[in-house]
XYZ file of C-alpha atoms in Angstrom:
443
model
C 63.523 201.994 -238.382
C 62.508 201.019 -234.942
C 64.692 198.198 -233.389
C 63.019 196.170 -230.730
C 62.885 192.626 -229.256
C 59.576 190.760 -228.966
C 59.300 187.830 -226.496
C 56.390 185.224 -226.484
C 55.842 183.936 -223.054
C 56.313 185.428 -219.609
C 57.583 182.533 -217.672
C 61.042 182.170 -216.226
C 62.871 182.195 -219.389
C 60.896 184.876 -221.085
C 61.077 187.162 -217.967
C 64.876 186.603 -217.753
C 65.313 187.293 -221.570
C 63.375 190.558 -221.128
C 65.582 191.743 -218.289
C 68.703 190.913 -219.999
C 67.728 192.703 -223.210
C 66.301 195.794 -221.400
C 69.336 196.178 -219.171
C 71.450 196.403 -222.352
C 69.275 199.374 -223.712
C 66.795 197.453 -225.952
C 63.163 198.048 -226.138
C 61.193 194.905 -225.198
C 57.687 193.894 -225.846
C 56.871 190.768 -223.753
C 53.595 188.978 -224.547
C 51.934 186.942 -221.923
C 48.574 185.335 -222.352
C 47.603 185.307 -218.732
C 45.069 186.229 -217.199
C 43.099 186.138 -220.424
C 44.000 182.469 -220.764
C 45.643 179.970 -218.475
C 47.387 176.825 -219.302
C 46.166 173.546 -217.533
C 49.056 174.081 -214.773
C 48.911 177.861 -214.259
C 46.676 179.643 -211.866
C 48.356 183.115 -211.129
C 48.363 186.046 -213.515
C 51.878 186.949 -212.283
C 55.031 186.442 -214.517
C 57.439 183.761 -213.746
C 54.891 181.548 -212.051
C 56.370 178.287 -210.674
C 53.950 175.493 -211.397
C 56.040 172.439 -210.080
C 58.441 172.488 -207.097
C 59.432 175.609 -205.371
C 63.088 174.503 -205.218
C 65.808 175.656 -207.527
C 67.898 172.718 -206.306
C 71.542 172.602 -204.993
C 73.514 175.858 -204.188
C 76.930 174.476 -203.600
C 79.498 175.508 -206.302
C 80.740 171.921 -206.560
C 77.437 170.974 -207.954
C 76.727 171.611 -211.644
C 73.279 173.439 -210.950
C 74.991 175.436 -208.146
C 77.700 176.497 -210.533
C 74.979 177.443 -213.170
C 73.413 179.557 -210.630
C 76.649 181.532 -209.667
C 77.240 182.146 -213.308
C 73.849 183.668 -213.786
C 74.356 185.726 -210.677
C 77.466 187.152 -212.251
C 75.439 188.032 -215.324
C 72.890 189.902 -213.254
C 70.172 187.403 -213.409
C 66.803 188.832 -212.378
C 65.582 185.347 -211.470
C 68.501 184.624 -209.239
C 68.036 188.109 -207.589
C 64.384 187.304 -206.938
C 65.284 183.812 -205.547
C 67.609 185.214 -203.074
C 65.155 187.879 -201.995
C 62.371 185.325 -201.461
C 64.145 182.163 -200.347
C 62.693 179.883 -197.757
C 64.830 177.342 -195.635
C 65.593 174.208 -197.585
C 68.932 172.815 -196.333
C 71.448 172.910 -199.013
C 68.990 173.849 -201.691
C 67.749 177.180 -202.859
C 63.881 177.212 -202.466
C 61.518 180.192 -202.760
C 58.211 181.511 -201.741
C 56.714 181.048 -205.071
C 54.132 183.893 -204.575
C 56.585 186.534 -203.415
C 59.004 185.233 -206.080
C 56.690 185.857 -209.039
C 55.551 189.154 -207.502
C 59.219 190.262 -207.239
C 59.963 189.538 -210.958
C 56.686 191.001 -212.151
C 57.231 194.215 -210.245
C 60.769 194.640 -211.590
C 59.659 194.251 -215.180
C 56.526 196.181 -215.000
C 58.648 199.090 -213.595
C 61.292 198.943 -216.213
C 60.953 201.843 -218.655
C 62.105 199.778 -221.720
C 59.844 196.885 -221.139
C 56.158 196.808 -222.324
C 54.138 193.824 -221.064
C 51.315 192.956 -223.480
C 48.578 190.802 -221.937
C 47.600 188.968 -225.121
C 47.769 185.355 -226.418
C 49.987 184.853 -229.497
C 48.754 181.953 -231.477
C 51.289 181.858 -234.354
C 54.801 183.066 -235.004
C 54.936 186.553 -236.377
C 56.564 186.900 -239.801
C 60.211 188.238 -239.886
C 60.097 192.157 -239.594
C 63.027 194.521 -240.135
C 64.563 195.603 -236.936
C 62.737 193.002 -234.860
C 64.310 190.123 -233.057
C 61.862 187.424 -231.774
C 62.296 185.163 -228.758
C 59.898 182.251 -228.367
C 59.819 181.212 -224.605
C 56.177 179.890 -224.469
C 57.241 176.976 -222.172
C 56.538 173.293 -221.756
C 52.752 173.874 -222.253
C 52.982 175.756 -225.521
C 49.597 175.913 -227.039
C 48.559 173.604 -229.976
C 48.118 176.476 -232.329
C 51.638 177.974 -231.549
C 53.214 174.511 -231.546
C 51.857 174.007 -235.042
C 53.167 177.363 -236.177
C 56.599 176.201 -235.008
C 56.211 172.922 -236.717
C 55.425 174.586 -239.961
C 58.554 176.781 -239.682
C 60.866 173.866 -238.778
C 59.372 171.243 -240.981
C 59.688 168.679 -238.235
C 57.117 167.334 -235.691
C 57.904 168.336 -232.221
C 58.686 165.797 -229.460
C 56.951 165.598 -226.109
C 57.474 164.119 -222.658
C 55.534 164.443 -219.316
C 56.343 166.203 -216.213
C 54.414 165.596 -212.917
C 53.553 167.964 -210.010
C 53.953 167.103 -206.399
C 51.247 167.745 -203.737
C 51.275 170.585 -201.251
C 50.019 169.978 -197.734
C 48.825 172.391 -194.848
C 51.303 172.516 -192.121
C 48.972 172.481 -189.319
C 47.211 169.348 -190.596
C 50.346 167.378 -189.999
C 51.038 165.431 -186.768
C 54.193 166.625 -185.303
C 54.100 164.008 -182.692
C 55.127 161.563 -185.319
C 56.827 163.735 -187.985
C 60.293 164.993 -186.966
C 62.349 167.807 -188.348
C 65.855 167.097 -189.730
C 67.906 167.382 -192.803
C 70.249 164.462 -193.918
C 73.525 164.658 -191.783
C 72.928 168.162 -190.528
C 73.109 168.937 -186.854
C 70.357 171.029 -185.323
C 66.664 171.108 -186.300
C 67.087 170.831 -190.101
C 64.873 172.308 -192.782
C 62.655 169.384 -193.662
C 59.844 167.489 -191.950
C 60.253 163.746 -192.150
C 57.461 161.079 -191.995
C 59.047 157.883 -190.775
C 57.932 154.448 -192.090
C 58.892 151.029 -190.759
C 59.309 148.116 -193.106
C 55.757 146.917 -193.024
C 54.428 150.436 -193.451
C 56.792 151.096 -196.393
C 55.858 147.749 -198.248
C 52.061 148.603 -197.696
C 52.666 152.051 -199.126
C 54.634 150.818 -202.048
C 51.828 148.324 -202.961
C 49.093 151.052 -202.593
C 51.108 153.267 -205.124
C 51.313 150.438 -207.580
C 47.689 149.435 -207.143
C 46.238 152.985 -207.009
C 44.065 154.276 -209.840
C 46.059 156.594 -212.180
C 44.805 159.301 -214.587
C 44.652 157.679 -218.049
C 46.716 159.213 -220.828
C 44.887 161.188 -223.569
C 44.595 159.679 -226.992
C 47.272 162.114 -228.199
C 49.700 161.438 -225.427
C 52.630 159.044 -225.601
C 53.817 157.351 -222.317
C 57.338 159.064 -222.175
C 58.730 160.337 -218.987
C 61.836 162.287 -218.185
C 63.916 160.189 -215.871
C 64.864 162.998 -213.415
C 61.074 163.769 -212.708
C 59.361 160.321 -212.664
C 55.987 159.979 -211.165
C 56.402 158.319 -207.696
C 54.123 155.365 -208.761
C 56.293 154.709 -211.826
C 59.275 154.557 -209.483
C 57.365 152.167 -207.325
C 56.527 149.901 -210.296
C 60.294 149.552 -210.992
C 60.964 147.514 -207.727
C 60.071 147.332 -204.190
C 63.380 148.984 -203.045
C 63.446 151.800 -205.709
C 61.828 154.434 -203.467
C 64.143 153.608 -200.666
C 67.064 154.523 -202.857
C 65.241 157.614 -204.217
C 63.057 160.126 -202.645
C 62.287 157.920 -199.573
C 65.995 157.365 -198.717
C 66.393 157.296 -194.949
C 70.133 157.618 -194.856
C 71.460 160.334 -192.409
C 68.124 160.800 -190.739
C 67.575 159.664 -187.170
C 63.955 159.353 -185.681
C 64.286 160.894 -182.180
C 61.449 158.619 -180.840
C 63.507 155.682 -181.703
C 67.045 156.927 -181.971
C 67.734 155.115 -185.175
C 67.045 155.515 -188.933
C 63.560 154.678 -190.116
C 63.084 151.942 -192.769
C 62.044 154.832 -195.074
C 61.022 158.511 -194.914
C 58.988 160.848 -196.941
C 60.307 164.461 -196.785
C 58.331 167.611 -196.635
C 59.908 170.976 -197.561
C 58.674 174.437 -196.861
C 56.511 175.872 -199.594
C 56.324 179.503 -198.231
C 58.161 181.835 -195.691
C 55.464 181.350 -193.109
C 55.967 177.584 -193.185
C 52.237 177.060 -193.432
C 52.536 174.846 -196.500
C 54.817 171.968 -197.298
C 55.728 170.242 -200.524
C 56.068 166.488 -200.616
C 59.636 166.168 -202.034
C 59.932 163.944 -205.035
C 56.220 162.916 -204.954
C 55.138 163.983 -208.378
C 52.326 161.790 -209.364
C 49.623 160.884 -211.927
C 47.391 159.156 -209.320
C 43.763 160.396 -209.478
C 42.932 163.011 -206.971
C 40.675 160.689 -204.702
C 43.656 158.078 -204.721
C 46.195 160.674 -203.763
C 44.202 161.755 -200.736
C 43.527 158.041 -199.757
C 47.090 156.779 -200.297
C 48.936 159.776 -198.920
C 46.802 159.857 -195.656
C 48.160 156.344 -194.858
C 51.710 158.023 -194.446
C 52.551 158.190 -190.609
C 51.871 161.662 -189.455
C 49.691 162.730 -192.562
C 46.470 160.886 -191.531
C 44.582 164.104 -191.364
C 46.563 165.940 -194.155
C 44.782 168.792 -195.965
C 45.933 169.328 -199.380
C 46.026 172.751 -201.086
C 47.301 171.259 -204.377
C 47.257 167.767 -205.436
C 49.654 166.206 -207.950
C 49.079 166.129 -211.586
C 50.890 165.330 -214.970
C 51.119 167.376 -218.036
C 52.642 167.359 -221.437
C 56.147 169.065 -221.886
C 56.690 170.371 -225.517
C 60.343 170.767 -226.637
C 62.260 170.896 -230.059
C 65.043 168.573 -231.211
C 67.567 171.266 -230.532
C 70.677 169.485 -232.355
C 68.797 169.579 -235.699
C 67.147 172.945 -235.144
C 69.256 175.261 -233.113
C 72.580 177.277 -233.426
C 74.751 177.501 -230.341
C 73.465 181.084 -230.115
C 69.819 179.688 -229.631
C 68.874 181.102 -233.036
C 66.758 178.831 -235.261
C 68.821 177.690 -238.066
C 66.124 178.332 -240.754
C 65.165 181.665 -239.258
C 68.056 183.620 -237.558
C 65.779 186.509 -236.374
C 64.134 183.882 -234.035
C 65.622 182.440 -230.979
C 64.176 179.717 -228.623
C 64.563 179.885 -224.904
C 63.397 177.928 -221.741
C 62.196 174.205 -221.821
C 61.012 174.640 -225.433
C 64.759 174.758 -226.427
C 65.357 171.342 -224.999
C 66.542 171.808 -221.377
C 64.918 170.548 -218.250
C 64.553 172.472 -214.973
C 63.887 175.860 -213.691
C 67.438 177.113 -213.632
C 68.394 175.524 -216.954
C 65.386 177.112 -218.563
C 66.208 180.487 -217.071
C 69.717 180.212 -218.168
C 68.684 179.707 -221.782
C 66.435 182.762 -221.245
C 69.375 184.754 -220.047
C 71.449 183.752 -223.179
C 68.631 184.387 -225.508
C 68.197 187.847 -224.116
C 71.828 188.707 -224.433
C 72.019 187.404 -227.980
C 68.908 189.175 -228.994
C 70.282 192.386 -227.791
C 73.492 191.779 -229.675
C 71.594 191.010 -232.839
C 69.537 194.055 -232.470
C 72.566 196.236 -232.299
C 73.988 194.632 -235.314
C 76.674 192.646 -233.592
C 77.446 188.832 -233.774
C 75.792 186.675 -231.089
C 77.992 185.332 -228.255
C 78.324 181.816 -226.967
C 79.747 181.094 -223.521
C 82.846 178.776 -223.345
C 82.054 175.140 -223.204
C 83.950 174.962 -219.911
C 81.194 177.126 -218.260
C 77.880 175.483 -217.105
C 75.966 177.793 -219.594
C 78.260 176.755 -222.396
C 78.203 173.044 -221.496
C 74.354 173.165 -221.542
C 74.431 174.870 -225.008
C 76.824 172.296 -226.169
C 74.456 169.488 -225.043
C 71.658 171.092 -226.986
C 73.479 171.546 -230.175
C 76.070 168.825 -230.322
C 74.240 165.818 -229.050
C 73.425 163.243 -231.770
C 69.865 164.179 -232.776
C 68.370 160.706 -232.621
C 69.671 160.228 -229.048
C 68.716 163.805 -227.836
C 66.706 164.033 -224.632
C 66.118 167.138 -222.399
C 68.233 167.012 -219.482
C 69.319 168.997 -216.199
C 72.877 170.386 -216.242
C 75.431 167.821 -215.051
C 79.198 167.651 -215.127
C 79.066 165.009 -217.775
C 78.349 167.793 -220.271
C 81.572 169.576 -219.440
C 84.916 169.159 -221.230
C 87.116 166.651 -219.129
C 89.402 168.074 -216.476
C 93.211 167.619 -216.989
C 95.310 165.765 -214.492
C 94.545 163.279 -211.746
C 91.942 164.841 -209.532
C 90.411 163.118 -206.629
C 86.615 162.553 -207.370
C 85.407 164.749 -204.298
C 87.361 167.583 -205.574
C 86.299 167.522 -209.336
C 83.241 169.688 -208.784
C 85.303 172.428 -207.217
C 87.850 172.223 -210.029
C 84.992 172.507 -212.591
C 83.730 175.526 -210.755
C 87.176 177.288 -210.663
C 87.707 176.639 -214.403
C 84.119 177.698 -215.358
C 84.080 180.876 -213.465
C 87.442 182.057 -214.792
C 86.274 181.369 -218.258
C 82.945 183.178 -217.627
C 84.480 186.301 -216.207
C 86.878 186.496 -219.307
C 83.794 186.018 -221.624
C 81.840 188.543 -219.778
C 84.610 191.090 -219.914
C 84.818 190.511 -223.857
C 80.943 191.014 -224.094
C 81.383 194.323 -222.067
C 83.652 195.681 -224.638
C 81.015 195.381 -227.418
C 79.133 198.582 -227.949
C 75.718 198.880 -226.547
C 72.718 199.469 -228.684
């Protein structure tokens, strides 16, 4: 009997799952519908395409997401390897050249002798088959047909919320006489471009956001946003000062023309290694395309901005993980099926990849006849799994990793040192867990 792993979806989670399973000696069949069919947010035929920001967020170990990245590196994450190989300057964050990033991952998987990439859309979940373990990593834009197949399996209607995409602007269309380069508190030139606004400009801009024409929701869509990725106009509607304490925070930035902090700033981050494209940080939006061009060109230094991508909003599909998933990411009612990525109920590139990594490891263990493995709760991966499977179902909401998911630290530890203490404890636990897994016979 042939033993193999089949993975539906070639995004971050599916690609990472394929790599983890193949490096453990398993045969993998990875199904990806592109280029035969594209979702509303995808344009590239490459695997692991990034459709929102090009940032994988903070790198520091005393941040929860930075710790999660380090855990993944220690588990030989393909996505983390690709990110380091294709990174672009972004201060204390890890950002990548998205085209080179996707090309790196695609090339690695295409060259692996145990990975078969099938360019074919899967519209329903395959029936259980002896010797086959299935991973569903179809992402936040899972098709209606495949979602319906999952609903029929679980017996519960899926949930949905909405992510928004930030615009990308051409660097040579920006006015560098107005826009200055700096990172918050950093000495030297910094990694961000900053568009300064005085109080009058800021208030006019906020008013324009609130009054601007938005893309109406479709009949089947419910107005429900993820708090960590709110459209900029929704933030503006919450109060005149909301943006000044969010993505337009001026603290730690000094305009060299005035020698003082602006009233507010809009930051732009490199989108590619060449620095020819910049992303409007935190400016995900559901404004109509004409309104985006009109309103964003009122920003000082962006009067002649040329946009290579405008913002948009899309549905994000996920399951109620506490009701449906085991800590191994297996579906309770069908243990040969694992869910990975945002579909499993996490939010963010790194978190989605981490769940793909764990699904790949456990699929390999199951294929070899071993029990699945669950990381210790004191690790970032284990804390994320705990959030997915132990949260009260009626209060469950997809979330980025944060230290609130971790078991409490013992003793009196100063607040500024708690992140590092979490990291020290987590990495020690992860290394012990990894060593225990290494002792398990390979397939």
